[in-house]
Amino acid sequence: MRFKRLLVLVAVFVTFAALLYGAKPPALDIVNQPYVVAVSDELVDTTQFAKSEPPYTIGFVTIFQANSWAVQFTHELLVEAERLSDLVARVIHLDAQGEIPKQIAAVEDLIAQKVDAIVIDPISPTALQGVLKRAQQAGIPVIACSSQIPLDQVTAWVGRDDVDFGRKTAEWLVQKLNGKGKIIALSGIAGNPVAENRWKGAKEVFDKYPEIKILAREFADWGYAQAKDVVSNLLAAYPEIDGVWSGGGAMTRGAIDAFIAAGRELPPMVGEANNGFMKQWYNLKPQGFESIAFTNPTNHTAIGLRLALNALMGYPIPKTVTAVGPYITNDTLEDYVRLDLPDEYWAGNNLPEEVIKEIFGVK
């Protein structure tokens, strides 16, 4: 009993001393967060960004909320902020609605509001350079999430390897076609670094196979309806399509429905871990349909928030963090498809089940 009493007294003393002398909270874990596969050796000295004791005000800027992946992506940071409420006083979320001028204005607004840190999904790899520099000159660390951007423009970056996405999925498609065939390609938004880097990786592979002919590459804004329309037009133009490379799961879902509506046989297609696509895949699998799906984690923003908080507490942070999910195949599909959730759900997240059901209106 005396020993236990001593431990209690020591704990009280340590707590009192921490409060008295303003000891900062311990650094938040980054390496062991879900889907983190690599952390750069380069560390950023965050002394210039260190603030007084928490909690802090975080500015959060997104590209758009036009698809369900973006909605989950946004909720990841908001949920993480609630988990870390002792460190986060407030999150100011501003959405650019897909427009570069609005995203620049959002960052300028946050600078004016003197937020402590900014977490942003940059809409362009070049257009934000000036405003992001001004933010950091004002002592505000800027953590970029998901979309790639030159690293000298931001304090740190967290995201996936989009070139690897393109490369591995293209390799799978080439293998299924035995190195020859006519294919179409679907990309997200023209000029967006995610879309361009995914295609860069895919094109590197396709260029190695002279008997792989790319009939067309079209942009469908990562949307189901846009992709269905695009592929319907391509089916009318090309009587023979042997494969579909797609830079997003919702677009693959649209491609499948376009092929079915046209009465055309389904070729192998590349996809992503969108639940609607995975449901289609699950239902078509007995008929011989094959695919591969990249898991694009939505928790990049939660990891970005952790990086921002560590910077504000003065801890060195890694310059880059790579977080990717597994590649889903015919053999592992049943582990990821959620038949109980709507098509809009995305596998590869760190959201509580109750939040997922709230987002998608499931009771």
mmCIF file of C-alpha atoms in Angstrom:
data_model
loop_
_atom_site.group_PDB
_atom_site.id
_atom_site.type_symbol
_atom_site.label_atom_id
_atom_site.label_comp_id
_atom_site.label_asym_id
_atom_site.label_seq_id
_atom_site.Cartn_x
_atom_site.Cartn_y
_atom_site.Cartn_z
ATOM 1 C CA MET A 1 0.000 0.000 0.000
ATOM 2 C CA ARG A 2 2.856 2.380 0.826
ATOM 3 C CA PHE A 3 4.434 1.671 -2.599
ATOM 4 C CA LYS A 4 1.148 2.381 -4.413
ATOM 5 C CA ARG A 5 0.707 5.592 -2.408
ATOM 6 C CA LEU A 6 4.216 6.637 -3.431
ATOM 7 C CA LEU A 7 3.426 6.008 -7.101
ATOM 8 C CA VAL A 8 0.319 8.161 -6.816
ATOM 9 C CA LEU A 9 2.295 10.984 -5.221
ATOM 10 C CA VAL A 10 4.950 10.780 -7.945
ATOM 11 C CA ALA A 11 2.280 10.881 -10.668
ATOM 12 C CA VAL A 12 0.648 13.915 -9.050
ATOM 13 C CA PHE A 13 4.018 15.660 -8.775
ATOM 14 C CA VAL A 14 4.892 14.973 -12.425
ATOM 15 C CA THR A 15 1.510 16.263 -13.583
ATOM 16 C CA PHE A 16 1.851 19.381 -11.418
ATOM 17 C CA ALA A 17 5.381 20.023 -12.675
ATOM 18 C CA ALA A 18 4.255 19.655 -16.311
ATOM 19 C CA LEU A 19 1.512 22.197 -15.744
ATOM 20 C CA LEU A 20 3.770 24.527 -13.801
ATOM 21 C CA TYR A 21 6.594 24.551 -16.335
ATOM 22 C CA GLY A 22 4.492 24.256 -19.465
ATOM 23 C CA ALA A 23 5.808 20.867 -20.609
ATOM 24 C CA LYS A 24 4.488 20.161 -24.084
ATOM 25 C CA PRO A 25 2.466 17.017 -24.868
ATOM 26 C CA PRO A 26 4.312 14.077 -26.417
ATOM 27 C CA ALA A 27 4.672 13.878 -30.194
ATOM 28 C CA LEU A 28 1.819 12.170 -32.012
ATOM 29 C CA ASP A 29 2.571 8.845 -33.673
ATOM 30 C CA ILE A 30 2.821 8.897 -37.462
ATOM 31 C CA VAL A 31 4.569 5.669 -38.444
ATOM 32 C CA ASN A 32 1.929 3.340 -37.022
ATOM 33 C CA GLN A 33 -1.121 5.090 -38.433
ATOM 34 C CA PRO A 34 -3.342 2.973 -40.726
ATOM 35 C CA TYR A 35 -2.010 2.512 -44.272
ATOM 36 C CA VAL A 36 1.323 4.269 -43.649
ATOM 37 C CA VAL A 37 3.961 2.330 -45.588
ATOM 38 C CA ALA A 38 6.864 4.795 -45.760
ATOM 39 C CA VAL A 39 8.166 7.856 -43.944
ATOM 40 C CA SER A 40 11.002 9.906 -45.416
ATOM 41 C CA ASP A 41 14.364 10.110 -43.690
ATOM 42 C CA GLU A 42 14.372 13.856 -44.278
ATOM 43 C CA LEU A 43 13.076 15.658 -41.212
ATOM 44 C CA VAL A 44 11.731 19.201 -41.187
ATOM 45 C CA ASP A 45 12.911 21.526 -38.434
ATOM 46 C CA THR A 46 9.637 23.062 -37.218
ATOM 47 C CA THR A 47 11.132 25.536 -34.747
ATOM 48 C CA GLN A 48 9.787 28.480 -36.769
ATOM 49 C CA PHE A 49 6.245 27.105 -36.507
ATOM 50 C CA ALA A 50 6.234 26.157 -32.820
ATOM 51 C CA LYS A 51 3.377 27.829 -30.963
ATOM 52 C CA SER A 52 2.424 28.207 -27.327
ATOM 53 C CA GLU A 53 0.519 25.496 -25.544
ATOM 54 C CA PRO A 54 -2.403 23.790 -27.323
ATOM 55 C CA PRO A 55 -5.210 23.666 -28.264
ATOM 56 C CA TYR A 56 -4.724 25.048 -31.780
ATOM 57 C CA THR A 57 -6.899 26.352 -34.615
ATOM 58 C CA ILE A 58 -6.486 24.365 -37.838
ATOM 59 C CA GLY A 59 -7.353 25.616 -41.307
ATOM 60 C CA PHE A 60 -8.524 22.848 -43.630
ATOM 61 C CA VAL A 61 -8.852 23.439 -47.387
ATOM 62 C CA THR A 62 -10.284 20.852 -49.770
ATOM 63 C CA ILE A 63 -10.634 20.777 -53.567
ATOM 64 C CA PHE A 64 -14.305 19.831 -53.669
ATOM 65 C CA GLN A 65 -17.003 17.704 -52.082
ATOM 66 C CA ALA A 66 -18.348 16.552 -55.434
ATOM 67 C CA ASN A 67 -17.801 12.837 -54.879
ATOM 68 C CA SER A 68 -18.077 10.486 -51.939
ATOM 69 C CA TRP A 69 -14.334 9.837 -51.690
ATOM 70 C CA ALA A 70 -13.841 13.551 -51.051
ATOM 71 C CA VAL A 71 -16.599 13.469 -48.414
ATOM 72 C CA GLN A 72 -14.919 10.594 -46.552
ATOM 73 C CA PHE A 73 -11.567 12.371 -46.964
ATOM 74 C CA THR A 74 -13.027 15.457 -45.255
ATOM 75 C CA HIS A 75 -14.637 13.500 -42.431
ATOM 76 C CA GLU A 76 -11.343 11.750 -41.655
ATOM 77 C CA LEU A 77 -9.773 15.031 -40.491
ATOM 78 C CA LEU A 78 -12.875 16.146 -38.610
ATOM 79 C CA VAL A 79 -13.088 12.819 -36.768
ATOM 80 C CA GLU A 80 -9.372 12.884 -35.970
ATOM 81 C CA ALA A 81 -9.741 16.415 -34.634
ATOM 82 C CA GLU A 82 -12.421 15.143 -32.247
ATOM 83 C CA ARG A 83 -10.135 12.306 -31.162
ATOM 84 C CA LEU A 84 -7.417 14.884 -30.475
ATOM 85 C CA SER A 85 -9.684 17.506 -28.940
ATOM 86 C CA ASP A 86 -7.125 18.290 -26.248
ATOM 87 C CA LEU A 87 -4.841 19.577 -29.030
ATOM 88 C CA VAL A 88 -7.421 20.989 -31.486
ATOM 89 C CA ALA A 89 -9.623 23.897 -30.442
ATOM 90 C CA ARG A 90 -11.271 24.457 -33.801
ATOM 91 C CA VAL A 91 -11.179 23.364 -37.449
ATOM 92 C CA ILE A 92 -12.063 25.952 -40.093
ATOM 93 C CA HIS A 93 -13.004 23.999 -43.234
ATOM 94 C CA LEU A 94 -13.102 25.860 -46.540
ATOM 95 C CA ASP A 95 -13.909 24.129 -49.833
ATOM 96 C CA ALA A 96 -12.702 25.373 -53.220
ATOM 97 C CA GLN A 97 -15.583 23.839 -55.203
ATOM 98 C CA GLY A 98 -13.096 22.697 -57.821
ATOM 99 C CA GLU A 99 -11.842 26.210 -58.640
ATOM 100 C CA ILE A 100 -8.236 27.407 -58.333
ATOM 101 C CA PRO A 101 -9.135 31.063 -57.519
ATOM 102 C CA LYS A 102 -11.422 29.898 -54.703
ATOM 103 C CA GLN A 103 -8.691 27.725 -53.199
ATOM 104 C CA ILE A 104 -6.189 30.589 -53.317
ATOM 105 C CA ALA A 105 -8.778 32.855 -51.675
ATOM 106 C CA ALA A 106 -9.437 30.227 -49.010
ATOM 107 C CA VAL A 107 -5.763 30.090 -48.025
ATOM 108 C CA GLU A 108 -5.580 33.904 -47.973
ATOM 109 C CA ASP A 109 -8.647 33.940 -45.718
ATOM 110 C CA LEU A 110 -7.022 31.491 -43.301
ATOM 111 C CA ILE A 111 -3.837 33.559 -43.205
ATOM 112 C CA ALA A 112 -5.934 36.620 -42.361
ATOM 113 C CA GLN A 113 -7.685 34.661 -39.602
ATOM 114 C CA LYS A 114 -4.241 33.741 -38.207
ATOM 115 C CA VAL A 115 -4.897 30.024 -37.983
ATOM 116 C CA ASP A 116 -2.110 28.014 -36.406
ATOM 117 C CA ALA A 117 -1.694 25.498 -39.262
ATOM 118 C CA ILE A 118 -3.159 24.668 -42.664
ATOM 119 C CA VAL A 119 -3.934 21.206 -44.023
ATOM 120 C CA ILE A 120 -4.710 21.356 -47.740
ATOM 121 C CA ASP A 121 -5.441 19.128 -50.714
ATOM 122 C CA PRO A 122 -3.867 21.304 -53.436
ATOM 123 C CA ILE A 123 -5.883 21.637 -56.613
ATOM 124 C CA SER A 124 -2.825 22.521 -58.703
ATOM 125 C CA PRO A 125 0.899 21.749 -58.422
ATOM 126 C CA THR A 126 1.835 25.286 -59.494
ATOM 127 C CA ALA A 127 -0.989 27.802 -59.000
ATOM 128 C CA LEU A 128 -0.787 27.903 -55.198
ATOM 129 C CA GLN A 129 2.945 28.506 -54.878
ATOM 130 C CA GLY A 130 2.678 32.175 -53.927
ATOM 131 C CA VAL A 131 -0.081 31.888 -51.341
ATOM 132 C CA LEU A 132 1.422 28.804 -49.686
ATOM 133 C CA LYS A 133 4.737 30.640 -49.389
ATOM 134 C CA ARG A 134 2.966 33.584 -47.736
ATOM 135 C CA ALA A 135 1.310 31.260 -45.247
ATOM 136 C CA GLN A 136 4.621 29.745 -44.178
ATOM 137 C CA GLN A 137 6.293 33.153 -44.014
ATOM 138 C CA ALA A 138 3.503 34.072 -41.585
ATOM 139 C CA GLY A 139 4.590 31.185 -39.356
ATOM 140 C CA ILE A 140 1.818 28.813 -40.479
ATOM 141 C CA PRO A 141 2.951 25.286 -41.369
ATOM 142 C CA VAL A 142 1.289 23.931 -44.515
ATOM 143 C CA ILE A 143 0.681 20.200 -44.820
ATOM 144 C CA ALA A 144 -0.402 19.010 -48.265
ATOM 145 C CA CYS A 145 -2.539 15.887 -48.478
ATOM 146 C CA SER A 146 -3.303 13.504 -51.322
ATOM 147 C CA SER A 147 -2.567 15.563 -54.443
ATOM 148 C CA GLN A 148 1.131 15.813 -55.172
ATOM 149 C CA ILE A 149 2.862 19.169 -55.213
ATOM 150 C CA PRO A 150 6.524 20.254 -55.383
ATOM 151 C CA LEU A 151 7.863 19.679 -51.892
ATOM 152 C CA ASP A 152 9.561 23.051 -51.709
ATOM 153 C CA GLN A 153 6.098 24.666 -51.680
ATOM 154 C CA VAL A 154 4.901 22.988 -48.468
ATOM 155 C CA THR A 155 6.137 22.066 -45.006
ATOM 156 C CA ALA A 156 5.323 18.397 -45.512
ATOM 157 C CA TRP A 157 3.206 16.109 -47.694
ATOM 158 C CA VAL A 158 1.189 12.940 -47.076
ATOM 159 C CA GLY A 159 -0.405 10.872 -49.806
ATOM 160 C CA ARG A 160 -0.144 7.850 -52.025
ATOM 161 C CA ASP A 161 2.173 6.941 -54.899
ATOM 162 C CA ASP A 162 -0.008 7.684 -57.922
ATOM 163 C CA VAL A 163 2.683 6.721 -60.418
ATOM 164 C CA ASP A 164 2.827 3.293 -58.771
ATOM 165 C CA PHE A 165 -0.976 3.060 -59.040
ATOM 166 C CA GLY A 166 -0.733 3.567 -62.793
ATOM 167 C CA ARG A 167 2.243 1.282 -63.206
ATOM 168 C CA LYS A 168 0.920 -1.717 -61.258
ATOM 169 C CA THR A 169 -2.588 -1.586 -62.681
ATOM 170 C CA ALA A 170 -1.226 -1.249 -66.231
ATOM 171 C CA GLU A 171 1.062 -4.224 -65.664
ATOM 172 C CA TRP A 172 -1.949 -6.264 -64.557
ATOM 173 C CA LEU A 173 -3.948 -5.251 -67.639
ATOM 174 C CA VAL A 174 -1.079 -6.024 -70.014
ATOM 175 C CA GLN A 175 -0.690 -9.428 -68.393
ATOM 176 C CA LYS A 176 -4.397 -10.186 -68.824
ATOM 177 C CA LEU A 177 -4.156 -9.212 -72.502
ATOM 178 C CA ASN A 178 -0.995 -11.269 -73.025
ATOM 179 C CA GLY A 179 0.855 -8.166 -74.145
ATOM 180 C CA LYS A 180 -1.386 -7.188 -77.054
ATOM 181 C CA GLY A 181 -4.770 -5.565 -77.609
ATOM 182 C CA LYS A 182 -6.707 -2.341 -78.047
ATOM 183 C CA ILE A 183 -7.486 -0.389 -74.908
ATOM 184 C CA ILE A 184 -9.191 2.811 -73.799
ATOM 185 C CA ALA A 185 -8.106 4.906 -70.826
ATOM 186 C CA LEU A 186 -10.164 6.997 -68.409
ATOM 187 C CA SER A 187 -8.589 9.738 -66.304
ATOM 188 C CA GLY A 188 -9.909 12.147 -63.664
ATOM 189 C CA ILE A 189 -9.493 15.897 -64.127
ATOM 190 C CA ALA A 190 -7.209 17.255 -66.854
ATOM 191 C CA GLY A 191 -4.086 18.783 -65.348
ATOM 192 C CA ASN A 192 -4.753 17.453 -61.854
ATOM 193 C CA PRO A 193 -1.530 15.907 -60.482
ATOM 194 C CA VAL A 194 -3.327 12.768 -59.280
ATOM 195 C CA ALA A 195 -4.773 12.079 -62.725
ATOM 196 C CA GLU A 196 -1.563 12.932 -64.542
ATOM 197 C CA ASN A 197 0.713 10.883 -62.301
ATOM 198 C CA ARG A 198 -1.534 7.823 -62.490
ATOM 199 C CA TRP A 199 -1.487 8.059 -66.272
ATOM 200 C CA LYS A 200 2.271 8.654 -66.263
ATOM 201 C CA GLY A 201 2.828 5.309 -64.507
ATOM 202 C CA ALA A 202 0.406 3.497 -66.802
ATOM 203 C CA LYS A 203 1.846 4.993 -69.988
ATOM 204 C CA GLU A 204 5.360 3.952 -68.965
ATOM 205 C CA VAL A 205 4.162 0.349 -68.985
ATOM 206 C CA PHE A 206 2.023 0.514 -72.135
ATOM 207 C CA ASP A 207 4.912 2.064 -74.073
ATOM 208 C CA LYS A 208 6.962 -1.079 -73.480
ATOM 209 C CA TYR A 209 4.469 -3.184 -75.453
ATOM 210 C CA PRO A 210 4.252 -2.253 -79.152
ATOM 211 C CA GLU A 211 1.198 -4.483 -79.628
ATOM 212 C CA ILE A 212 -0.794 -2.564 -76.996
ATOM 213 C CA LYS A 213 -2.696 0.144 -78.859
ATOM 214 C CA ILE A 214 -4.260 3.002 -76.897
ATOM 215 C CA LEU A 215 -7.389 3.920 -78.824
ATOM 216 C CA ALA A 216 -8.245 6.923 -76.683
ATOM 217 C CA ARG A 217 -7.606 8.584 -73.347
ATOM 218 C CA GLU A 218 -10.547 10.616 -72.068
ATOM 219 C CA PHE A 219 -11.194 12.671 -68.921
ATOM 220 C CA ALA A 220 -14.313 11.860 -66.911
ATOM 221 C CA ASP A 221 -13.733 13.845 -63.690
ATOM 222 C CA TRP A 222 -13.685 10.635 -61.614
ATOM 223 C CA GLY A 223 -17.450 10.530 -62.040
ATOM 224 C CA TYR A 224 -19.793 7.625 -62.796
ATOM 225 C CA ALA A 225 -22.174 9.479 -65.134
ATOM 226 C CA GLN A 226 -19.398 11.243 -67.036
ATOM 227 C CA ALA A 227 -17.508 7.987 -67.554
ATOM 228 C CA LYS A 228 -20.619 6.154 -68.734
ATOM 229 C CA ASP A 229 -21.237 8.834 -71.361
ATOM 230 C CA VAL A 230 -17.598 8.895 -72.459
ATOM 231 C CA VAL A 231 -17.368 5.112 -72.788
ATOM 232 C CA SER A 232 -20.718 4.929 -74.610
ATOM 233 C CA ASN A 233 -19.288 7.272 -77.235
ATOM 234 C CA LEU A 234 -16.055 5.280 -77.450
ATOM 235 C CA LEU A 235 -17.984 2.035 -77.900
ATOM 236 C CA ALA A 236 -19.821 3.612 -80.811
ATOM 237 C CA ALA A 237 -16.521 4.687 -82.344
ATOM 238 C CA TYR A 238 -14.512 1.499 -81.803
ATOM 239 C CA PRO A 239 -15.966 -1.930 -82.620
ATOM 240 C CA GLU A 240 -13.125 -3.667 -80.791
ATOM 241 C CA ILE A 241 -12.009 -2.729 -77.264
ATOM 242 C CA ASP A 242 -9.979 -5.388 -75.451
ATOM 243 C CA GLY A 243 -9.368 -3.651 -72.134
ATOM 244 C CA VAL A 244 -10.116 -0.584 -70.006
ATOM 245 C CA TRP A 245 -7.547 1.221 -67.902
ATOM 246 C CA SER A 246 -9.246 3.559 -65.439
ATOM 247 C CA GLY A 247 -7.799 5.988 -62.918
ATOM 248 C CA GLY A 248 -10.814 5.744 -60.590
ATOM 249 C CA GLY A 249 -13.400 3.231 -59.379
ATOM 250 C CA ALA A 250 -16.535 5.270 -60.073
ATOM 251 C CA MET A 251 -15.366 5.709 -63.665
ATOM 252 C CA THR A 252 -14.880 1.954 -64.010
ATOM 253 C CA ARG A 253 -18.426 1.427 -62.760
ATOM 254 C CA GLY A 254 -19.646 3.772 -65.480
ATOM 255 C CA ALA A 255 -17.584 1.894 -68.057
ATOM 256 C CA ILE A 256 -19.101 -1.439 -67.042
ATOM 257 C CA ASP A 257 -22.640 -0.101 -67.377
ATOM 258 C CA ALA A 258 -21.817 1.403 -70.781
ATOM 259 C CA PHE A 259 -20.515 -1.950 -72.053
ATOM 260 C CA ILE A 260 -23.580 -3.768 -70.723
ATOM 261 C CA ALA A 261 -25.980 -1.195 -72.236
ATOM 262 C CA ALA A 262 -24.243 -1.579 -75.599
ATOM 263 C CA GLY A 263 -24.475 -5.361 -75.414
ATOM 264 C CA ARG A 264 -20.699 -5.677 -75.587
ATOM 265 C CA GLU A 265 -18.661 -8.362 -73.836
ATOM 266 C CA LEU A 266 -16.893 -7.091 -70.723
ATOM 267 C CA PRO A 267 -13.102 -6.980 -71.122
ATOM 268 C CA PRO A 268 -10.705 -6.858 -68.152
ATOM 269 C CA MET A 269 -10.833 -3.458 -66.479
ATOM 270 C CA VAL A 270 -8.756 -1.606 -63.916
ATOM 271 C CA GLY A 271 -10.652 -0.175 -60.950
ATOM 272 C CA GLU A 272 -10.420 1.379 -57.524
ATOM 273 C CA ALA A 273 -11.921 0.459 -54.159
ATOM 274 C CA ASN A 274 -15.267 2.168 -54.752
ATOM 275 C CA ASN A 275 -18.056 0.063 -53.271
ATOM 276 C CA GLY A 276 -20.375 0.420 -56.257
ATOM 277 C CA PHE A 277 -17.644 -0.854 -58.539
ATOM 278 C CA MET A 278 -16.755 -3.672 -56.141
ATOM 279 C CA LYS A 279 -20.421 -4.717 -55.941
ATOM 280 C CA GLN A 280 -20.560 -4.900 -59.734
ATOM 281 C CA TRP A 281 -17.342 -6.866 -59.756
ATOM 282 C CA TYR A 282 -18.704 -9.213 -57.070
ATOM 283 C CA ASN A 283 -21.879 -9.844 -59.076
ATOM 284 C CA LEU A 284 -20.053 -10.252 -62.404
ATOM 285 C CA LYS A 285 -17.228 -12.387 -61.064
ATOM 286 C CA PRO A 286 -19.140 -15.671 -61.582
ATOM 287 C CA GLN A 287 -19.430 -14.713 -65.265
ATOM 288 C CA GLY A 288 -15.669 -14.435 -65.596
ATOM 289 C CA PHE A 289 -15.200 -10.686 -65.170
ATOM 290 C CA GLU A 290 -11.771 -9.814 -63.762
ATOM 291 C CA SER A 291 -10.314 -6.655 -62.309
ATOM 292 C CA ILE A 292 -7.756 -5.183 -59.948
ATOM 293 C CA ALA A 293 -8.573 -2.332 -57.587
ATOM 294 C CA PHE A 294 -6.259 0.167 -55.962
ATOM 295 C CA THR A 295 -7.143 1.187 -52.408
ATOM 296 C CA ASN A 296 -6.744 4.937 -52.019
ATOM 297 C CA PRO A 297 -6.934 5.647 -48.256
ATOM 298 C CA THR A 298 -9.124 8.552 -47.220
ATOM 299 C CA ASN A 299 -7.226 9.062 -43.946
ATOM 300 C CA HIS A 300 -4.457 11.146 -45.544
ATOM 301 C CA THR A 301 -6.079 14.187 -43.939
ATOM 302 C CA ALA A 302 -6.009 12.612 -40.463
ATOM 303 C CA ILE A 303 -2.294 11.899 -40.851
ATOM 304 C CA GLY A 304 -1.817 15.422 -42.184
ATOM 305 C CA LEU A 305 -3.502 16.822 -39.085
ATOM 306 C CA ARG A 306 -1.099 14.836 -36.900
ATOM 307 C CA LEU A 307 1.866 16.217 -38.831
ATOM 308 C CA ALA A 308 0.533 19.759 -38.397
ATOM 309 C CA LEU A 309 0.055 19.318 -34.658
ATOM 310 C CA ASN A 310 3.549 17.904 -34.221
ATOM 311 C CA ALA A 311 4.927 20.906 -36.116
ATOM 312 C CA LEU A 312 3.014 23.307 -33.858
ATOM 313 C CA MET A 313 4.439 21.559 -30.804
ATOM 314 C CA GLY A 314 7.942 22.023 -32.233
ATOM 315 C CA TYR A 315 8.707 18.406 -33.039
ATOM 316 C CA PRO A 316 10.633 17.571 -36.227
ATOM 317 C CA ILE A 317 8.321 15.996 -38.820
ATOM 318 C CA PRO A 318 9.060 13.830 -41.866
ATOM 319 C CA LYS A 319 9.005 15.719 -45.154
ATOM 320 C CA THR A 320 6.882 13.015 -46.796
ATOM 321 C CA VAL A 321 4.589 10.250 -45.586
ATOM 322 C CA THR A 322 3.273 7.626 -48.004
ATOM 323 C CA ALA A 323 0.016 5.904 -47.096
ATOM 324 C CA VAL A 324 -1.461 3.333 -49.482
ATOM 325 C CA GLY A 325 -3.861 0.449 -49.161
ATOM 326 C CA PRO A 326 -3.644 -3.029 -50.651
ATOM 327 C CA TYR A 327 -4.399 -3.918 -54.258
ATOM 328 C CA ILE A 328 -7.663 -5.861 -54.341
ATOM 329 C CA THR A 329 -7.857 -8.863 -56.659
ATOM 330 C CA ASN A 330 -10.420 -11.518 -57.543
ATOM 331 C CA ASP A 331 -9.072 -13.560 -54.637
ATOM 332 C CA THR A 332 -9.441 -10.811 -52.004
ATOM 333 C CA LEU A 333 -12.524 -8.940 -53.240
ATOM 334 C CA GLU A 334 -14.877 -10.402 -50.631
ATOM 335 C CA ASP A 335 -12.700 -8.977 -47.842
ATOM 336 C CA TYR A 336 -13.379 -5.414 -48.999
ATOM 337 C CA VAL A 337 -16.775 -5.179 -50.701
ATOM 338 C CA ARG A 338 -19.556 -3.995 -48.367
ATOM 339 C CA LEU A 339 -22.896 -5.308 -49.623
ATOM 340 C CA ASP A 340 -24.599 -3.600 -46.668
ATOM 341 C CA LEU A 341 -23.435 -0.110 -47.666
ATOM 342 C CA PRO A 342 -24.304 2.153 -50.616
ATOM 343 C CA ASP A 343 -22.327 2.311 -53.838
ATOM 344 C CA GLU A 344 -20.755 5.600 -52.758
ATOM 345 C CA TYR A 345 -18.747 4.047 -49.898
ATOM 346 C CA TRP A 346 -14.957 3.647 -50.318
ATOM 347 C CA ALA A 347 -12.850 0.919 -48.743
ATOM 348 C CA GLY A 348 -9.574 2.002 -47.206
ATOM 349 C CA ASN A 349 -10.533 4.366 -44.400
ATOM 350 C CA ASN A 350 -10.101 4.857 -40.669
ATOM 351 C CA LEU A 351 -13.608 6.103 -39.936
ATOM 352 C CA PRO A 352 -15.721 4.648 -37.103
ATOM 353 C CA GLU A 353 -18.591 2.490 -38.309
ATOM 354 C CA GLU A 354 -21.154 4.911 -36.893
ATOM 355 C CA VAL A 355 -19.645 7.786 -38.874
ATOM 356 C CA ILE A 356 -19.676 5.748 -42.090
ATOM 357 C CA LYS A 357 -23.339 4.927 -41.581
ATOM 358 C CA GLU A 358 -24.126 8.561 -40.785
ATOM 359 C CA ILE A 359 -22.371 9.790 -43.942
ATOM 360 C CA PHE A 360 -24.316 7.403 -46.141
ATOM 361 C CA GLY A 361 -27.634 7.499 -44.276
ATOM 362 C CA VAL A 362 -27.558 3.858 -43.177
ATOM 363 C CA LYS A 363 -29.350 2.916 -39.966
#
